[in-house]
Amino acid sequence: MLISVKKLKKDFVNDEVVTSVLKEVSFDIEKGTFVSIMGPSGSGKSTLMHILSFLDKQTGGDYLFENKNVKEFNDDELAEMRSKKVGFIFQSFNLLSTLSVLENVELPLTYTNISSEERSERAKKLLEQVGLSHRLNYSPTKLSGGEKQRVAIARALVNNPEVIFADEPTGNLDSKSGAQVMKILQELNKKGNTIILVTHEKYTAEHAERIIKIKDGNIIEDIENFCRQEAKEDLIK
């Protein structure tokens, strides 16, 4: 099992007032699956993603990644997990305008032992995969929103992660660009990539094969084998 969450809790304390954001959440995610975590603003879905991606720690319960209990990791081990095991796709793209498209994709490999030649080759292959081989030396400021997100996808893949976390990846895109991004994510999943998508959008969530619905810190529904026919047809076009 890639991810196993058991009675996961997360509380935030402000001026001695305790706010429970996650309330004993439990689920498993197998390697190679495409899962949407869906819920309204304030539901706890982003907090859950931050814990699953080693950006935050739970207050209680257990989170096992590849059968290892994450709460036993120190800060250095968590940082290593973030750099080697996961890739991130954000709603706001998080590209550096001072770097070229190619350099942005290479960025996660900067502090590794991989040679500059291999970093460049790997980044070029991924940019070709997302249809941007003609934009290698462009500044991100010269790209459309959809192109920026495709660069972010290439960057998320460059370290060969075990799982890709996509946080509202279509939130800043028009419907056509959003559909293109979802098609790329679907194709990546077909190639074996594990994808965890966080969204409040029903249509976006429905492109996954499983939807975990969360509200007020609780899982209210967990639907497997979901990917609806219309979404499949959209991705084939």
PDB file of C-alpha atoms in Angstrom:
ATOM      1  CA  MET A   1       0.000   0.000   0.000  1.00  0.00           C
ATOM      2  CA  LEU A   2       1.392   3.409  -0.980  1.00  0.00           C
ATOM      3  CA  ILE A   3      -0.597   5.518   1.509  1.00  0.00           C
ATOM      4  CA  SER A   4      -2.492   4.412   4.597  1.00  0.00           C
ATOM      5  CA  VAL A   5      -4.184   6.938   6.868  1.00  0.00           C
ATOM      6  CA  LYS A   6      -5.691   5.803  10.168  1.00  0.00           C
ATOM      7  CA  LYS A   7      -7.745   8.085  12.423  1.00  0.00           C
ATOM      8  CA  LEU A   8      -5.779  11.112  11.248  1.00  0.00           C
ATOM      9  CA  LYS A   9      -6.440  14.287  13.217  1.00  0.00           C
ATOM     10  CA  LYS A  10      -5.284  17.861  12.809  1.00  0.00           C
ATOM     11  CA  ASP A  11      -5.980  20.636  15.296  1.00  0.00           C
ATOM     12  CA  PHE A  12      -4.957  24.276  15.118  1.00  0.00           C
ATOM     13  CA  VAL A  13      -4.552  26.271  18.310  1.00  0.00           C
ATOM     14  CA  ASN A  14      -5.001  30.055  18.355  1.00  0.00           C
ATOM     15  CA  ASP A  15      -5.110  31.949  21.657  1.00  0.00           C
ATOM     16  CA  GLU A  16      -5.875  28.698  23.447  1.00  0.00           C
ATOM     17  CA  VAL A  17      -8.848  28.083  21.156  1.00  0.00           C
ATOM     18  CA  VAL A  18      -8.594  24.643  19.539  1.00  0.00           C
ATOM     19  CA  THR A  19     -10.047  24.224  16.050  1.00  0.00           C
ATOM     20  CA  SER A  20     -10.345  20.657  14.829  1.00  0.00           C
ATOM     21  CA  VAL A  21      -9.750  20.648  11.070  1.00  0.00           C
ATOM     22  CA  LEU A  22      -9.439  16.874  10.491  1.00  0.00           C
ATOM     23  CA  LYS A  23     -11.406  14.450  12.656  1.00  0.00           C
ATOM     24  CA  GLU A  24     -10.084  10.872  12.683  1.00  0.00           C
ATOM     25  CA  VAL A  25      -9.921  10.500   8.900  1.00  0.00           C
ATOM     26  CA  SER A  26      -9.075   6.999   7.602  1.00  0.00           C
ATOM     27  CA  PHE A  27      -8.444   5.661   4.073  1.00  0.00           C
ATOM     28  CA  ASP A  28      -5.911   3.804   1.904  1.00  0.00           C
ATOM     29  CA  ILE A  29      -4.536   4.738  -1.522  1.00  0.00           C
ATOM     30  CA  GLU A  30      -2.879   2.120  -3.707  1.00  0.00           C
ATOM     31  CA  LYS A  31       0.015   2.879  -6.027  1.00  0.00           C
ATOM     32  CA  GLY A  32      -1.016   3.852  -9.562  1.00  0.00           C
ATOM     33  CA  THR A  33      -4.445   5.208  -8.711  1.00  0.00           C
ATOM     34  CA  PHE A  34      -6.011   8.595  -9.504  1.00  0.00           C
ATOM     35  CA  VAL A  35      -7.847   9.980  -6.476  1.00  0.00           C
ATOM     36  CA  SER A  36      -9.735  13.258  -6.072  1.00  0.00           C
ATOM     37  CA  ILE A  37     -10.132  14.764  -2.622  1.00  0.00           C
ATOM     38  CA  MET A  38     -13.145  17.013  -3.011  1.00  0.00           C
ATOM     39  CA  GLY A  39     -14.769  19.455  -0.628  1.00  0.00           C
ATOM     40  CA  PRO A  40     -15.852  23.071  -0.138  1.00  0.00           C
ATOM     41  CA  SER A  41     -13.601  25.798   1.202  1.00  0.00           C
ATOM     42  CA  GLY A  42     -12.770  25.109   4.846  1.00  0.00           C
ATOM     43  CA  SER A  43     -13.548  21.397   4.603  1.00  0.00           C
ATOM     44  CA  GLY A  44     -10.007  20.311   5.521  1.00  0.00           C
ATOM     45  CA  LYS A  45      -8.990  19.034   2.085  1.00  0.00           C
ATOM     46  CA  SER A  46      -5.950  21.328   1.726  1.00  0.00           C
ATOM     47  CA  THR A  47      -4.795  20.525   5.263  1.00  0.00           C
ATOM     48  CA  LEU A  48      -5.062  16.843   4.427  1.00  0.00           C
ATOM     49  CA  MET A  49      -3.000  17.327   1.261  1.00  0.00           C
ATOM     50  CA  HIS A  50      -0.312  19.203   3.211  1.00  0.00           C
ATOM     51  CA  ILE A  51      -0.001  16.273   5.612  1.00  0.00           C
ATOM     52  CA  LEU A  52       0.035  13.661   2.839  1.00  0.00           C
ATOM     53  CA  SER A  53       2.742  15.598   0.974  1.00  0.00           C
ATOM     54  CA  PHE A  54       4.975  16.000   4.064  1.00  0.00           C
ATOM     55  CA  LEU A  55       4.428  19.774   4.295  1.00  0.00           C
ATOM     56  CA  ASP A  56       2.670  19.518   7.664  1.00  0.00           C
ATOM     57  CA  LYS A  57       2.313  17.054  10.531  1.00  0.00           C
ATOM     58  CA  GLN A  58      -0.827  15.558  11.985  1.00  0.00           C
ATOM     59  CA  THR A  59      -1.954  16.125  15.572  1.00  0.00           C
ATOM     60  CA  GLY A  60      -3.040  12.522  16.068  1.00  0.00           C
ATOM     61  CA  GLY A  61      -3.490   9.223  14.277  1.00  0.00           C
ATOM     62  CA  ASP A  62      -1.108   7.546  11.853  1.00  0.00           C
ATOM     63  CA  TYR A  63       0.055   8.230   8.319  1.00  0.00           C
ATOM     64  CA  LEU A  64       1.965   5.390   6.669  1.00  0.00           C
ATOM     65  CA  PHE A  65       3.790   6.022   3.383  1.00  0.00           C
ATOM     66  CA  GLU A  66       5.186   2.875   1.782  1.00  0.00           C
ATOM     67  CA  ASN A  67       4.503   1.125   5.110  1.00  0.00           C
ATOM     68  CA  LYS A  68       6.649   3.616   7.068  1.00  0.00           C
ATOM     69  CA  ASN A  69       5.070   5.717   9.821  1.00  0.00           C
ATOM     70  CA  VAL A  70       5.639   9.342   8.835  1.00  0.00           C
ATOM     71  CA  LYS A  71       5.350  10.704  12.375  1.00  0.00           C
ATOM     72  CA  GLU A  72       8.649   8.971  13.162  1.00  0.00           C
ATOM     73  CA  PHE A  73      10.490  11.045  10.516  1.00  0.00           C
ATOM     74  CA  ASN A  74      12.575  14.046  11.558  1.00  0.00           C
ATOM     75  CA  ASP A  75      12.576  17.336   9.615  1.00  0.00           C
ATOM     76  CA  ASP A  76      15.511  16.307   7.402  1.00  0.00           C
ATOM     77  CA  GLU A  77      13.802  13.026   6.498  1.00  0.00           C
ATOM     78  CA  LEU A  78      10.561  14.868   5.690  1.00  0.00           C
ATOM     79  CA  ALA A  79      12.472  17.265   3.438  1.00  0.00           C
ATOM     80  CA  GLU A  80      14.050  14.307   1.659  1.00  0.00           C
ATOM     81  CA  MET A  81      10.625  12.732   1.153  1.00  0.00           C
ATOM     82  CA  ARG A  82       9.347  15.981  -0.373  1.00  0.00           C
ATOM     83  CA  SER A  83      12.284  16.205  -2.756  1.00  0.00           C
ATOM     84  CA  LYS A  84      12.365  12.553  -3.840  1.00  0.00           C
ATOM     85  CA  LYS A  85       8.930  11.040  -3.380  1.00  0.00           C
ATOM     86  CA  VAL A  86       6.420  13.713  -4.383  1.00  0.00           C
ATOM     87  CA  GLY A  87       5.780  16.256  -7.121  1.00  0.00           C
ATOM     88  CA  PHE A  88       3.589  19.330  -6.738  1.00  0.00           C
ATOM     89  CA  ILE A  89       1.218  21.121  -9.107  1.00  0.00           C
ATOM     90  CA  PHE A  90      -0.276  24.329  -7.698  1.00  0.00           C
ATOM     91  CA  GLN A  91      -3.185  26.517  -8.759  1.00  0.00           C
ATOM     92  CA  SER A  92      -0.867  29.551  -8.926  1.00  0.00           C
ATOM     93  CA  PHE A  93       1.800  27.627 -10.946  1.00  0.00           C
ATOM     94  CA  ASN A  94       4.686  28.851  -8.702  1.00  0.00           C
ATOM     95  CA  LEU A  95       7.063  29.360 -11.611  1.00  0.00           C
ATOM     96  CA  LEU A  96      10.065  31.681 -11.277  1.00  0.00           C
ATOM     97  CA  SER A  97       9.894  34.516 -13.808  1.00  0.00           C
ATOM     98  CA  THR A  98      13.683  35.011 -13.639  1.00  0.00           C
ATOM     99  CA  LEU A  99      14.256  31.510 -15.028  1.00  0.00           C
ATOM    100  CA  SER A 100      13.446  30.078 -18.438  1.00  0.00           C
ATOM    101  CA  VAL A 101      10.847  27.354 -18.911  1.00  0.00           C
ATOM    102  CA  LEU A 102      13.612  24.748 -19.125  1.00  0.00           C
ATOM    103  CA  GLU A 103      15.332  26.053 -15.988  1.00  0.00           C
ATOM    104  CA  ASN A 104      12.047  26.006 -14.055  1.00  0.00           C
ATOM    105  CA  VAL A 105      11.554  22.332 -14.875  1.00  0.00           C
ATOM    106  CA  GLU A 106      15.162  21.523 -13.934  1.00  0.00           C
ATOM    107  CA  LEU A 107      14.839  23.321 -10.584  1.00  0.00           C
ATOM    108  CA  PRO A 108      13.869  20.336  -8.363  1.00  0.00           C
ATOM    109  CA  LEU A 109      17.049  18.562  -9.510  1.00  0.00           C
ATOM    110  CA  THR A 110      19.378  21.445  -8.641  1.00  0.00           C
ATOM    111  CA  TYR A 111      20.523  20.004  -5.313  1.00  0.00           C
ATOM    112  CA  THR A 112      20.844  16.408  -6.458  1.00  0.00           C
ATOM    113  CA  ASN A 113      23.837  14.484  -7.746  1.00  0.00           C
ATOM    114  CA  ILE A 114      22.379  14.435 -11.251  1.00  0.00           C
ATOM    115  CA  SER A 115      24.664  16.092 -13.818  1.00  0.00           C
ATOM    116  CA  SER A 116      23.592  19.296 -15.532  1.00  0.00           C
ATOM    117  CA  GLU A 117      23.461  17.439 -18.861  1.00  0.00           C
ATOM    118  CA  GLU A 118      21.088  14.806 -17.497  1.00  0.00           C
ATOM    119  CA  ARG A 119      18.962  17.451 -15.777  1.00  0.00           C
ATOM    120  CA  SER A 120      18.581  19.287 -19.057  1.00  0.00           C
ATOM    121  CA  GLU A 121      17.828  16.121 -21.017  1.00  0.00           C
ATOM    122  CA  ARG A 122      15.219  14.960 -18.546  1.00  0.00           C
ATOM    123  CA  ALA A 123      13.531  18.374 -18.486  1.00  0.00           C
ATOM    124  CA  LYS A 124      13.467  18.592 -22.291  1.00  0.00           C
ATOM    125  CA  LYS A 125      11.823  15.166 -22.596  1.00  0.00           C
ATOM    126  CA  LEU A 126       9.108  16.126 -20.121  1.00  0.00           C
ATOM    127  CA  LEU A 127       8.447  19.453 -21.820  1.00  0.00           C
ATOM    128  CA  GLU A 128       8.095  17.578 -25.094  1.00  0.00           C
ATOM    129  CA  GLN A 129       5.671  15.219 -23.357  1.00  0.00           C
ATOM    130  CA  VAL A 130       3.410  18.135 -22.358  1.00  0.00           C
ATOM    131  CA  GLY A 131       3.704  19.762 -25.804  1.00  0.00           C
ATOM    132  CA  LEU A 132       6.062  22.604 -24.927  1.00  0.00           C
ATOM    133  CA  SER A 133       9.330  21.670 -26.613  1.00  0.00           C
ATOM    134  CA  HIS A 134       9.036  24.924 -28.613  1.00  0.00           C
ATOM    135  CA  ARG A 135       9.006  27.022 -25.422  1.00  0.00           C
ATOM    136  CA  LEU A 136      12.247  25.897 -23.732  1.00  0.00           C
ATOM    137  CA  ASN A 137      13.919  29.302 -23.587  1.00  0.00           C
ATOM    138  CA  TYR A 138      10.799  31.373 -22.994  1.00  0.00           C
ATOM    139  CA  SER A 139      10.171  33.266 -19.780  1.00  0.00           C
ATOM    140  CA  PRO A 140       7.056  32.042 -17.938  1.00  0.00           C
ATOM    141  CA  THR A 141       5.705  35.597 -18.281  1.00  0.00           C
ATOM    142  CA  LYS A 142       5.364  34.961 -22.027  1.00  0.00           C
ATOM    143  CA  LEU A 143       3.156  31.876 -21.562  1.00  0.00           C
ATOM    144  CA  SER A 144      -0.594  31.453 -21.313  1.00  0.00           C
ATOM    145  CA  GLY A 145      -2.130  30.089 -18.120  1.00  0.00           C
ATOM    146  CA  GLY A 146      -2.543  26.654 -19.651  1.00  0.00           C
ATOM    147  CA  GLU A 147       1.071  26.604 -20.804  1.00  0.00           C
ATOM    148  CA  LYS A 148       2.272  27.646 -17.347  1.00  0.00           C
ATOM    149  CA  GLN A 149       0.386  24.761 -15.779  1.00  0.00           C
ATOM    150  CA  ARG A 150       1.868  22.326 -18.281  1.00  0.00           C
ATOM    151  CA  VAL A 151       5.336  23.573 -17.309  1.00  0.00           C
ATOM    152  CA  ALA A 152       4.361  22.972 -13.675  1.00  0.00           C
ATOM    153  CA  ILE A 153       3.324  19.418 -14.558  1.00  0.00           C
ATOM    154  CA  ALA A 154       6.683  18.780 -16.232  1.00  0.00           C
ATOM    155  CA  ARG A 155       8.451  20.178 -13.159  1.00  0.00           C
ATOM    156  CA  ALA A 156       6.391  17.927 -10.882  1.00  0.00           C
ATOM    157  CA  LEU A 157       7.510  14.883 -12.869  1.00  0.00           C
ATOM    158  CA  VAL A 158      11.214  15.671 -13.196  1.00  0.00           C
ATOM    159  CA  ASN A 159      12.271  13.859  -9.992  1.00  0.00           C
ATOM    160  CA  ASN A 160      10.315  10.696 -10.920  1.00  0.00           C
ATOM    161  CA  PRO A 161       8.026  11.002  -7.870  1.00  0.00           C
ATOM    162  CA  GLU A 162       5.970   8.221  -6.342  1.00  0.00           C
ATOM    163  CA  VAL A 163       2.941  10.491  -6.186  1.00  0.00           C
ATOM    164  CA  ILE A 164       1.863  13.768  -7.802  1.00  0.00           C
ATOM    165  CA  PHE A 165      -0.183  16.188  -5.701  1.00  0.00           C
ATOM    166  CA  ALA A 166      -2.303  18.584  -7.754  1.00  0.00           C
ATOM    167  CA  ASP A 167      -3.873  21.401  -5.709  1.00  0.00           C
ATOM    168  CA  GLU A 168      -6.747  22.998  -7.688  1.00  0.00           C
ATOM    169  CA  PRO A 169      -4.699  22.644 -10.920  1.00  0.00           C
ATOM    170  CA  THR A 170      -7.469  24.071 -13.130  1.00  0.00           C
ATOM    171  CA  GLY A 171      -8.534  26.860 -10.760  1.00  0.00           C
ATOM    172  CA  ASN A 172      -6.877  29.682 -12.740  1.00  0.00           C
ATOM    173  CA  LEU A 173      -7.560  28.279 -16.206  1.00  0.00           C
ATOM    174  CA  ASP A 174     -10.292  28.662 -18.795  1.00  0.00           C
ATOM    175  CA  SER A 175     -12.368  25.575 -19.552  1.00  0.00           C
ATOM    176  CA  LYS A 176     -10.358  24.566 -22.634  1.00  0.00           C
ATOM    177  CA  SER A 177      -6.969  24.848 -20.870  1.00  0.00           C
ATOM    178  CA  GLY A 178      -8.400  23.094 -17.823  1.00  0.00           C
ATOM    179  CA  ALA A 179      -9.554  20.188 -19.977  1.00  0.00           C
ATOM    180  CA  GLN A 180      -6.064  19.932 -21.503  1.00  0.00           C
ATOM    181  CA  VAL A 181      -4.466  19.778 -18.056  1.00  0.00           C
ATOM    182  CA  MET A 182      -6.889  17.097 -16.897  1.00  0.00           C
ATOM    183  CA  LYS A 183      -6.185  15.090 -20.062  1.00  0.00           C
ATOM    184  CA  ILE A 184      -2.449  15.192 -19.309  1.00  0.00           C
ATOM    185  CA  LEU A 185      -3.047  14.059 -15.722  1.00  0.00           C
ATOM    186  CA  GLN A 186      -5.252  11.228 -16.940  1.00  0.00           C
ATOM    187  CA  GLU A 187      -2.601  10.108 -19.428  1.00  0.00           C
ATOM    188  CA  LEU A 188       0.077  10.222 -16.718  1.00  0.00           C
ATOM    189  CA  ASN A 189      -2.092   8.018 -14.542  1.00  0.00           C
ATOM    190  CA  LYS A 190      -2.510   5.527 -17.379  1.00  0.00           C
ATOM    191  CA  LYS A 191       1.289   5.302 -17.493  1.00  0.00           C
ATOM    192  CA  GLY A 192       1.365   4.331 -13.818  1.00  0.00           C
ATOM    193  CA  ASN A 193       1.680   7.647 -11.976  1.00  0.00           C
ATOM    194  CA  THR A 194      -0.211   7.985  -8.711  1.00  0.00           C
ATOM    195  CA  ILE A 195      -2.147  11.257  -8.693  1.00  0.00           C
ATOM    196  CA  ILE A 196      -3.923  12.898  -5.767  1.00  0.00           C
ATOM    197  CA  LEU A 197      -6.038  15.822  -6.911  1.00  0.00           C
ATOM    198  CA  VAL A 198      -7.475  18.358  -4.469  1.00  0.00           C
ATOM    199  CA  THR A 199     -10.400  20.388  -5.780  1.00  0.00           C
ATOM    200  CA  HIS A 200     -13.736  21.954  -4.950  1.00  0.00           C
ATOM    201  CA  GLU A 201     -14.909  21.584  -8.551  1.00  0.00           C
ATOM    202  CA  LYS A 202     -17.254  18.653  -9.140  1.00  0.00           C
ATOM    203  CA  TYR A 203     -16.462  18.362 -12.856  1.00  0.00           C
ATOM    204  CA  THR A 204     -12.708  18.342 -12.255  1.00  0.00           C
ATOM    205  CA  ALA A 205     -13.015  15.753  -9.477  1.00  0.00           C
ATOM    206  CA  GLU A 206     -15.055  13.480 -11.720  1.00  0.00           C
ATOM    207  CA  HIS A 207     -12.069  12.823 -13.987  1.00  0.00           C
ATOM    208  CA  ALA A 208     -10.541  10.617 -11.271  1.00  0.00           C
ATOM    209  CA  GLU A 209     -11.314   6.946 -10.729  1.00  0.00           C
ATOM    210  CA  ARG A 210     -12.043   7.569  -7.059  1.00  0.00           C
ATOM    211  CA  ILE A 211     -13.517  10.542  -5.198  1.00  0.00           C
ATOM    212  CA  ILE A 212     -13.074  11.093  -1.464  1.00  0.00           C
ATOM    213  CA  LYS A 213     -15.547  13.768  -0.359  1.00  0.00           C
ATOM    214  CA  ILE A 214     -14.661  15.670   2.785  1.00  0.00           C
ATOM    215  CA  LYS A 215     -16.745  18.135   4.791  1.00  0.00           C
ATOM    216  CA  ASP A 216     -16.057  19.741   8.161  1.00  0.00           C
ATOM    217  CA  GLY A 217     -13.016  17.526   8.635  1.00  0.00           C
ATOM    218  CA  ASN A 218     -14.863  14.257   8.048  1.00  0.00           C
ATOM    219  CA  ILE A 219     -15.029  11.920   5.065  1.00  0.00           C
ATOM    220  CA  ILE A 220     -18.676  11.896   4.042  1.00  0.00           C
ATOM    221  CA  GLU A 221     -18.347   9.759   0.914  1.00  0.00           C
ATOM    222  CA  ASP A 222     -15.733   7.564  -0.758  1.00  0.00           C
ATOM    223  CA  ILE A 223     -16.651   6.507  -4.294  1.00  0.00           C
ATOM    224  CA  GLU A 224     -14.407   4.128  -6.254  1.00  0.00           C
ATOM    225  CA  ASN A 225     -14.389   3.190  -9.955  1.00  0.00           C
ATOM    226  CA  PHE A 226     -15.980   6.544 -10.595  1.00  0.00           C
ATOM    227  CA  CYS A 227     -14.550   8.178 -13.758  1.00  0.00           C
ATOM    228  CA  ARG A 228     -17.785   9.072 -15.545  1.00  0.00           C
ATOM    229  CA  GLN A 229     -18.338   8.404 -19.218  1.00  0.00           C
ATOM    230  CA  GLU A 230     -18.536  12.068 -20.244  1.00  0.00           C
ATOM    231  CA  ALA A 231     -15.173  12.781 -18.602  1.00  0.00           C
ATOM    232  CA  LYS A 232     -13.598   9.794 -20.340  1.00  0.00           C
ATOM    233  CA  GLU A 233     -14.951  10.970 -23.671  1.00  0.00           C
ATOM    234  CA  ASP A 234     -13.580  14.479 -23.084  1.00  0.00           C
ATOM    235  CA  LEU A 235     -10.128  13.054 -22.453  1.00  0.00           C
ATOM    236  CA  ILE A 236     -10.203  10.949 -25.611  1.00  0.00           C
ATOM    237  CA  LYS A 237     -10.955  13.961 -27.821  1.00  0.00           C
TER     238      LYS A 237
END
